[in-house]
Coordinates of C-alpha atoms in Angstrom, one line a residue:
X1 CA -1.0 21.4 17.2
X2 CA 0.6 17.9 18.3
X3 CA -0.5 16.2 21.3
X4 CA 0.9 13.4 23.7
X5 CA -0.9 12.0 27.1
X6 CA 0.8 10.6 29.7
X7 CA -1.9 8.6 32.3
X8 CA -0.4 7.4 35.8
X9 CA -1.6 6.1 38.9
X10 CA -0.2 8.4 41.8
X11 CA -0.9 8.9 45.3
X12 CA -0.9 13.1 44.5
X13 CA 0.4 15.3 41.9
X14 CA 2.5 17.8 44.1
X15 CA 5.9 16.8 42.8
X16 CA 5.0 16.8 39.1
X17 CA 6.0 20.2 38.5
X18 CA 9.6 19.3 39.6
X19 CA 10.0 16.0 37.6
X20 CA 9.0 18.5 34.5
X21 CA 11.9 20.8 35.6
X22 CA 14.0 17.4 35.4
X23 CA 13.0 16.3 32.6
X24 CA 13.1 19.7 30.7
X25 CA 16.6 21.0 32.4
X26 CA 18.8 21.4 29.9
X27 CA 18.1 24.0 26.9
X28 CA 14.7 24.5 27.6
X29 CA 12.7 27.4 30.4
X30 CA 10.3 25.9 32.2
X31 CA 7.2 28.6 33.2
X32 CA 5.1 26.9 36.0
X33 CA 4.7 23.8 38.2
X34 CA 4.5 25.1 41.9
X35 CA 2.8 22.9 44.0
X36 CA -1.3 23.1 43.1
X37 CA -0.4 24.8 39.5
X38 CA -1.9 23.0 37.0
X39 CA -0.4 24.2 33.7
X40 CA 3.3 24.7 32.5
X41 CA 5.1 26.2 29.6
X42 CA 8.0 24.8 27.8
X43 CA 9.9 27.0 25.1
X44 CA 13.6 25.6 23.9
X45 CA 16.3 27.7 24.5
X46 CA 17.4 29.4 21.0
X47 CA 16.8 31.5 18.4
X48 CA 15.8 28.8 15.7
X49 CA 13.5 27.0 18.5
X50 CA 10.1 28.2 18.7
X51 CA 8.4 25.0 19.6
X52 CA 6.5 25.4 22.7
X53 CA 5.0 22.9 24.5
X54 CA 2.3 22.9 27.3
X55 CA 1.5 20.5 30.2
X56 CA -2.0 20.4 31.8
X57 CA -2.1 18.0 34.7
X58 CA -5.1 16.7 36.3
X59 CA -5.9 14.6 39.0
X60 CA -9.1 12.9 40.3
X61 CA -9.1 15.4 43.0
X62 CA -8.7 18.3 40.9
X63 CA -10.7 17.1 38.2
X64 CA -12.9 14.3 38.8
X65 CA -15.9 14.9 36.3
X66 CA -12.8 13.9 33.4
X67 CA -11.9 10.6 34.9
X68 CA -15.7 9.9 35.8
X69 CA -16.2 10.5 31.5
X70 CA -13.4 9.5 30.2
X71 CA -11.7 6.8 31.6
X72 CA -15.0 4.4 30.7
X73 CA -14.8 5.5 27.4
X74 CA -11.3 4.7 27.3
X75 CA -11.5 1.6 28.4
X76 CA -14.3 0.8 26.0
X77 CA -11.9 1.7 23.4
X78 CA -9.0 -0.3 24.0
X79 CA -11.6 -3.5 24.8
X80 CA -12.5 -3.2 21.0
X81 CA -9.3 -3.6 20.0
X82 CA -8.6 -7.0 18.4
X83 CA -5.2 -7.7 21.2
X84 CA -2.9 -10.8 19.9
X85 CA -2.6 -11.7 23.3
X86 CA -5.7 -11.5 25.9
X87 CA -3.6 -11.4 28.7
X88 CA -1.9 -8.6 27.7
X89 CA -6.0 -6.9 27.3
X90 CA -6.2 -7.8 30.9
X91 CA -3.5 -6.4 32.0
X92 CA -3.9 -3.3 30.1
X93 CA -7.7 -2.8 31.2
X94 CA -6.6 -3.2 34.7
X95 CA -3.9 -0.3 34.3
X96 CA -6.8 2.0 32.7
X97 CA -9.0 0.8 35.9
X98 CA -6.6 2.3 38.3
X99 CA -5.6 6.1 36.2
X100 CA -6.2 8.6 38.3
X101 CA -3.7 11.1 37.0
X102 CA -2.9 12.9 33.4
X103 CA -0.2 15.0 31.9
X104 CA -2.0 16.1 28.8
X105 CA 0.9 17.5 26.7
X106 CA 0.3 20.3 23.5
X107 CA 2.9 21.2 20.9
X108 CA 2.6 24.2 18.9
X109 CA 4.3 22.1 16.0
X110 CA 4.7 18.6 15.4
X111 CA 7.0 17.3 17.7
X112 CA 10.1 15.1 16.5
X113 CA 12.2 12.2 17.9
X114 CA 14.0 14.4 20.4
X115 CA 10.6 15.5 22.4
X116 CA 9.2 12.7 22.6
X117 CA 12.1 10.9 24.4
X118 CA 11.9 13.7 26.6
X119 CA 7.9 12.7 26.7
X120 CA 8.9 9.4 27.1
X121 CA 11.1 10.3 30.1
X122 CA 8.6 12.5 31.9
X123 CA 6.5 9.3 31.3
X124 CA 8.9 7.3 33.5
X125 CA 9.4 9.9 36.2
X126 CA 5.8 9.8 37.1
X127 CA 5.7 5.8 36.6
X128 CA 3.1 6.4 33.7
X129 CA 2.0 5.4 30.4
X130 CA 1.9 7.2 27.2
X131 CA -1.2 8.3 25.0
X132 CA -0.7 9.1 21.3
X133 CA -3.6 10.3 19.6
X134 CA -3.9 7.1 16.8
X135 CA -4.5 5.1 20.5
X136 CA -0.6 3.5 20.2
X137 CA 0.1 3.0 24.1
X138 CA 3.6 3.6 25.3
X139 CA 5.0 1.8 28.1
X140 CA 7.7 3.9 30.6
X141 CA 10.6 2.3 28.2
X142 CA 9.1 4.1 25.1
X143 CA 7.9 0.2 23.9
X144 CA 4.4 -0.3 22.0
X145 CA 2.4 -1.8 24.7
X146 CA -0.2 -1.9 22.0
X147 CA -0.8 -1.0 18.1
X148 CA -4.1 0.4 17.1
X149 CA -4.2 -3.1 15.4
X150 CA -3.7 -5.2 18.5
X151 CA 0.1 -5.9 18.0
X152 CA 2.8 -5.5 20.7
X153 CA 5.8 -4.8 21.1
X154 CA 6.1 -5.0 24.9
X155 CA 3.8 -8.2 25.7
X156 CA 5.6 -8.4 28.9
X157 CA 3.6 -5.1 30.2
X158 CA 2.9 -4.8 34.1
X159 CA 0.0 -2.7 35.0
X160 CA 1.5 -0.4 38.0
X161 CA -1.1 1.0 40.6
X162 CA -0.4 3.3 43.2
X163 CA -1.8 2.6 47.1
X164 CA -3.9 5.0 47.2
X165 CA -6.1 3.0 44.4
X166 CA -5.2 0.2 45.9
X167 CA -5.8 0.4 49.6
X168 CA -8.3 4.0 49.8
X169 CA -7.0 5.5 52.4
X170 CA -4.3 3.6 54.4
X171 CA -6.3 3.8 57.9
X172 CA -7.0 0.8 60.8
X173 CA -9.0 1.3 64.0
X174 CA -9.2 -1.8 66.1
X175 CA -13.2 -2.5 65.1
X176 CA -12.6 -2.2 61.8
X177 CA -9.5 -4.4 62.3
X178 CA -11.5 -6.9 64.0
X179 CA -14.4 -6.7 61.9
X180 CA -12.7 -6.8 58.6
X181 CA -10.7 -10.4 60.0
X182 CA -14.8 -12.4 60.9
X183 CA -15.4 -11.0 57.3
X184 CA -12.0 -12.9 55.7
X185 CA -12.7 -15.7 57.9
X186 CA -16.2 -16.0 56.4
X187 CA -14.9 -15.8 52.6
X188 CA -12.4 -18.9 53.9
X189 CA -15.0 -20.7 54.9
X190 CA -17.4 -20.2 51.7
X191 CA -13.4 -20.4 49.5
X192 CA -14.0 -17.0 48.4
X193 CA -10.9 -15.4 47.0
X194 CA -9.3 -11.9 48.9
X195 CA -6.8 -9.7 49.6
X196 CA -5.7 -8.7 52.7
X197 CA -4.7 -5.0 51.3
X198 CA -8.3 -4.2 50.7
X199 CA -9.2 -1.4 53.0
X200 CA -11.5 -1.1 56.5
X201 CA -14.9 0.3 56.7
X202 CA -15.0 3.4 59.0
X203 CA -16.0 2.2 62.9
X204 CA -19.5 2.6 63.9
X205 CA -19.1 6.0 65.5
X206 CA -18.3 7.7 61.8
X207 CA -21.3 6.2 60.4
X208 CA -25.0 7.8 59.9
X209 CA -27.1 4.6 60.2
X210 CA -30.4 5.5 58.5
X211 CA -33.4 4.9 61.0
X212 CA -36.3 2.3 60.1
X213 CA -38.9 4.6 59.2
X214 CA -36.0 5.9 56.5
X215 CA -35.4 2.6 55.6
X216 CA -39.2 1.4 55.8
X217 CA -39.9 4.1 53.2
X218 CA -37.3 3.6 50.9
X219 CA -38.0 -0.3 50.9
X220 CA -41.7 0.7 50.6
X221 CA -41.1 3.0 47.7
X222 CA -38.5 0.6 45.8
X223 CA -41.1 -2.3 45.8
X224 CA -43.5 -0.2 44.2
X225 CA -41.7 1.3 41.0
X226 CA -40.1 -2.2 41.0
X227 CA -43.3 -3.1 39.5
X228 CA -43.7 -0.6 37.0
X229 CA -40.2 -1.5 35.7
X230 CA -41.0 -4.9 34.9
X231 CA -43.8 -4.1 33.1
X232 CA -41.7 -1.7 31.0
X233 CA -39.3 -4.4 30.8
X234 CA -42.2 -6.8 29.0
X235 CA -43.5 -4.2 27.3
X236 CA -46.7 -4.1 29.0
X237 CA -49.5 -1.9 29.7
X238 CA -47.6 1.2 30.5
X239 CA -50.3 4.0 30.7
X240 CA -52.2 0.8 33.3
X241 CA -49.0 0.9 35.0
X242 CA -48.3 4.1 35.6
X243 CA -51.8 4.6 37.4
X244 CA -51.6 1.6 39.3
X245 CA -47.9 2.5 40.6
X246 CA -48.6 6.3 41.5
X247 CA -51.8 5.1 43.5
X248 CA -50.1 2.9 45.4
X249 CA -47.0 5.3 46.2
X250 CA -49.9 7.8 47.4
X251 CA -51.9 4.9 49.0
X252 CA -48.5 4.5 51.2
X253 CA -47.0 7.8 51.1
X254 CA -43.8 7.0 49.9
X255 CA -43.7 9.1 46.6
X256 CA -41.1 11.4 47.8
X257 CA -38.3 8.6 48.9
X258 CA -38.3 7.7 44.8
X259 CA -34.9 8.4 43.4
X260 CA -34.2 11.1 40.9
X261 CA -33.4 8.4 38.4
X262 CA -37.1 6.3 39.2
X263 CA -38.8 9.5 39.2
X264 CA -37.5 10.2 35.3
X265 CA -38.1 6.2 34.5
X266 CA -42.4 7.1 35.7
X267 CA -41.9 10.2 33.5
X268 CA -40.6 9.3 30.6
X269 CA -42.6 9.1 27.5
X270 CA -41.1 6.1 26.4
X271 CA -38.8 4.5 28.9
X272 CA -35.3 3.0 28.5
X273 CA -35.6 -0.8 28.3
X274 CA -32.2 -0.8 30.2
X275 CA -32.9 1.6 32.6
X276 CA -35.8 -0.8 33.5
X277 CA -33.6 -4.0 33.7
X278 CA -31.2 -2.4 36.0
X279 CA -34.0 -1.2 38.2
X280 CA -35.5 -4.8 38.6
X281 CA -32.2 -5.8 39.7
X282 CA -32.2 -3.7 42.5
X283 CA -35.3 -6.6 44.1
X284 CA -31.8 -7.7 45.3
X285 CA -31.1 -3.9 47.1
X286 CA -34.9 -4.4 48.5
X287 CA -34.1 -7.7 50.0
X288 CA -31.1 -6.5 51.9
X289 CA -33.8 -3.6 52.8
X290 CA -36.0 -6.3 54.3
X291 CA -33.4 -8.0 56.0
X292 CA -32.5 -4.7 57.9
X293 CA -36.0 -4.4 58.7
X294 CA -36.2 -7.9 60.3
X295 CA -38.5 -8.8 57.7
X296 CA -35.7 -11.1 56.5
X297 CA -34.3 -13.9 58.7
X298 CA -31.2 -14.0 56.8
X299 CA -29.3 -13.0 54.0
X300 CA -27.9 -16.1 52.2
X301 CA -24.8 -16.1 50.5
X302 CA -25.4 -14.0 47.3
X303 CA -24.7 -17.0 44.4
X304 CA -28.8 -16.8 43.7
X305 CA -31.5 -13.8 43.0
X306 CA -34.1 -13.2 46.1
X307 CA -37.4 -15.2 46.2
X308 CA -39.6 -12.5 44.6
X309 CA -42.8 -13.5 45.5
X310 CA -41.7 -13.1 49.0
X311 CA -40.3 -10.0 48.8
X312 CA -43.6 -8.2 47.1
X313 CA -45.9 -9.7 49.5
X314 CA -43.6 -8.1 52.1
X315 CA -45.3 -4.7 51.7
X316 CA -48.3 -6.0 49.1
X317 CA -49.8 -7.6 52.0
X318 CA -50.5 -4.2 53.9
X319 CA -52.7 -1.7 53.6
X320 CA -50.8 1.1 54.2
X321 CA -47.1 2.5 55.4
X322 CA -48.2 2.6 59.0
X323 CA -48.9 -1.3 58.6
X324 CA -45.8 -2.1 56.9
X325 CA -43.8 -0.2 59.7
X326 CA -45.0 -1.7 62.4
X327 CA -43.9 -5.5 61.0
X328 CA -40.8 -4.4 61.0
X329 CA -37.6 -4.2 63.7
X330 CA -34.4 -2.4 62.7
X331 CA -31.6 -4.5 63.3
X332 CA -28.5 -4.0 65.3
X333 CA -26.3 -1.5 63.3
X334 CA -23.1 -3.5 63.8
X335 CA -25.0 -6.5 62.2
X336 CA -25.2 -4.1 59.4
X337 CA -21.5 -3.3 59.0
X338 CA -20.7 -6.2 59.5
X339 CA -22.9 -7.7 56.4
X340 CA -21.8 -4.2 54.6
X341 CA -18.1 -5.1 55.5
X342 CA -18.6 -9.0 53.8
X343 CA -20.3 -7.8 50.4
X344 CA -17.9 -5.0 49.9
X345 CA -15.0 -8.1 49.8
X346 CA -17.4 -10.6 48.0
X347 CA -17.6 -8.0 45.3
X348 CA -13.8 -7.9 45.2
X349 CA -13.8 -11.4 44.5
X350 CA -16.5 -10.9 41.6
X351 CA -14.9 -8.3 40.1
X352 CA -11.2 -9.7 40.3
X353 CA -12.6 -13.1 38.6
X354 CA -14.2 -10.8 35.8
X355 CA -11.6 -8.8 34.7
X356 CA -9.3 -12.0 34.7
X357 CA -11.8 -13.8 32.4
X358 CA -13.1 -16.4 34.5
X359 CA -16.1 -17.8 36.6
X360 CA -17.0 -16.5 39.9
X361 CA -15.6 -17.9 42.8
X362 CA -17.8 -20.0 44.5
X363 CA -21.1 -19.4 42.3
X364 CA -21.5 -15.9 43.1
X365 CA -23.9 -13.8 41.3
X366 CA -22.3 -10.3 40.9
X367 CA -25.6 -8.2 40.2
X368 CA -26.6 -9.8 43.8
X369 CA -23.7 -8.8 44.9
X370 CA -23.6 -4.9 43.9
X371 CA -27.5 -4.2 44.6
X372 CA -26.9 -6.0 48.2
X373 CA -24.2 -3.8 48.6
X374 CA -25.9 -0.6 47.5
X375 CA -28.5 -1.1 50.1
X376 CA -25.8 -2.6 52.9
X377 CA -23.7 0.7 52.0
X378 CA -26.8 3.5 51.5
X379 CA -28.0 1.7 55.2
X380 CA -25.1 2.5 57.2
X381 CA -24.9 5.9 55.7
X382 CA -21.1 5.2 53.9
X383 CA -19.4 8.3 52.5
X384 CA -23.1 10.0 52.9
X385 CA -23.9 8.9 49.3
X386 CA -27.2 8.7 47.7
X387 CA -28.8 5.3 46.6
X388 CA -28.1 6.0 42.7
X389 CA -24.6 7.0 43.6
X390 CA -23.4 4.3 46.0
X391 CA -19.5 4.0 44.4
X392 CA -18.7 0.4 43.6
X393 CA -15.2 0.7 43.5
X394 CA -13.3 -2.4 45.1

């Protein structure tokens, strides 16, 4: 067996079938490619041709646990490649950043010069890139975008995106019209980088707003296994821990608003330093919490971590849930969107000056940024998603 990828970013996959008919026209029979078929057979016309070829596409839709596994791996790959040119690294981690689509092509024998023009076509059809096994990427053109070594022989490579990664869904409603222009306005004001192309969040009305005891709870809960994490994270008194944490989660209740992830990091034998890190993060995801909770006066612009001392004596000061609960006052659920609506493009920024190697605009912190969002978009009840699955996609 022989085996070429071609990777795209498409808005669907329903005329792929046809551009293989194209592509394949002449002295081949094509088996396949109706609309929602995901497989297709290619045998050459003639009796000395025996070389059959098979094309399994995918899609995000059709196959999202691939793209959710592979494409990081992917583009772990190709950053451990020693590129001549670090432009050309961005610019071809951006393209891997935005594949949603695959032609994954099998050749019974090896294939010569002949098929893989004809892969190389197909490749341009569906505005795409090509895959060979050793990691050589091709671009449309049939040029080297890269060498296994980090060479090039098409340096002027443009990573192509299609709107659908771009924009989400292409949808405007006058709030979130309105809303998404105070949110621009702000990032003027604080010379935050943006693009006007990044979508609207959904109006009010399509929104689940969780209520405050929901929110009360989680914030409750979070604070709590907070603790534990950082002693895992300095290697502390872990069995002293664990009894001190669980007491207080029955003290106030809240065991059952842990997340499936907290609930393995009490659990485990010997915790993950790095799952415990990225759990004390989240003191930024509990602030936001507080701040929705009126708790909070504000929530400053996110170029700095909370005020920690704060934020435990928040719920360390009561003696139970009911106490906690009754500090608190749920905010206006448009103030919530609205902050929602601001982090969502502040993370753009972040993650636009990342991948272009340089400093974020402005000071930002981006770990502030993601665990204020996580909260901001768990709060308003975004896509229905749970708290470890928040997407950050920008």
């Amino acid at each position: 067996m022989a085996y070429f990828t071609i990777f795209a970013s498409r808005n669907d996959i329903k005329d792929i079938g046809g551009l293989v008919h194209e592509v394949f026209a002449d002295g081949f029979k094509v088996t396949g490619g109706a609309p929602g078929e995901k497989e297709m057979t290619v045998h050459p016309k003639g009796w000395f041709k025996n070389n059959k070829i098979t094309i399994r596409v995918a899609s995000e839709d059709t196959d999202p646990d691939y793209f959710a596994n592979n494409i990081p791996g992917m583009m772990g790959f190709y950053d451990r490649i020693p590129f001549t040119d670090e432009d050309l690294k961005r610019r071809v981690m951006i393209q891997i950043s935005v594949i949603n689509t695959m032609l994954a092509i099998e050749t019974e024998k090896e294939y010569g010069k002949d098929d893989l023009e004809r892969f190389i076509k197909l490749a341009a059809k569906v505005d795409g890139i090509g895959f060979i096994p050793d990691g050589t990427l091709l671009d449309r053109d049939g040029r080297v975008i890269v060498y296994p070594d980090g060479s090039s022989d098409a340096a002027d490579f443009s990573p192509r995106a299609c709107t659908r990664k771009i924009r989400g869904e292409d949808r405007t409603t006058p709030e979130g019209a309105e809303r998404k222009q105070r949110s621009l306005a702000y990032l003027k004001e604080k010379q935050v980088p943006y693009v006007e192309h990044l979508p609207e969040l959904p109006p009010l009305s399509e929104l689940k707003v969780r209520s405050r005891g929901e929110i009360a709870r989680r914030a409750a809960a979070l604070l709590i296994v907070i603790q534990y994490a950082c002693d895992v994270a300095q290697e502390g008194d872990l069995a002293e821990s664990k009894a001190f944490v669980t007491g207080l989660l029955d003290r106030f209740g809240v065991k059952d608003a842990l997340t499936e992830a907290e609930k393995d990091l009490l659990e485990q034998a010997e915790p993950e330093y790095q799952d415990a890190v990225n759990l004390v993060w989240q003191y930024e995801a509990y602030w936001a919490l507080l701040w929705a909770l009126g708790v909070v006066d504000s929530l400053d612009f996110p170029d700095h971590p909370c005020e920690s001392k704060a934020a435990i004596e928040a719920v360390s000061s009561c003696s139970g849930f009911e106490e906690f609960l009754e500090r608190t006052a749920l905010r206006r659920a448009e103030d919530m969107l609205d902050e929602a609506d601001k982090i969502y493009r502040l993370h753009w920024a972040c993650v636009n000056d990342r991948i272009r190697g340089r400093e974020p605009a402005a000071g930002l912190n981006e770990s502030v940024v993601m665990e204020r969002r996580r909260a901001l978009f768990w709060m308003i009840g975004y896509r229905d998603e749970a708290w470890d699955d928040i997407s950050m996609d920008t």
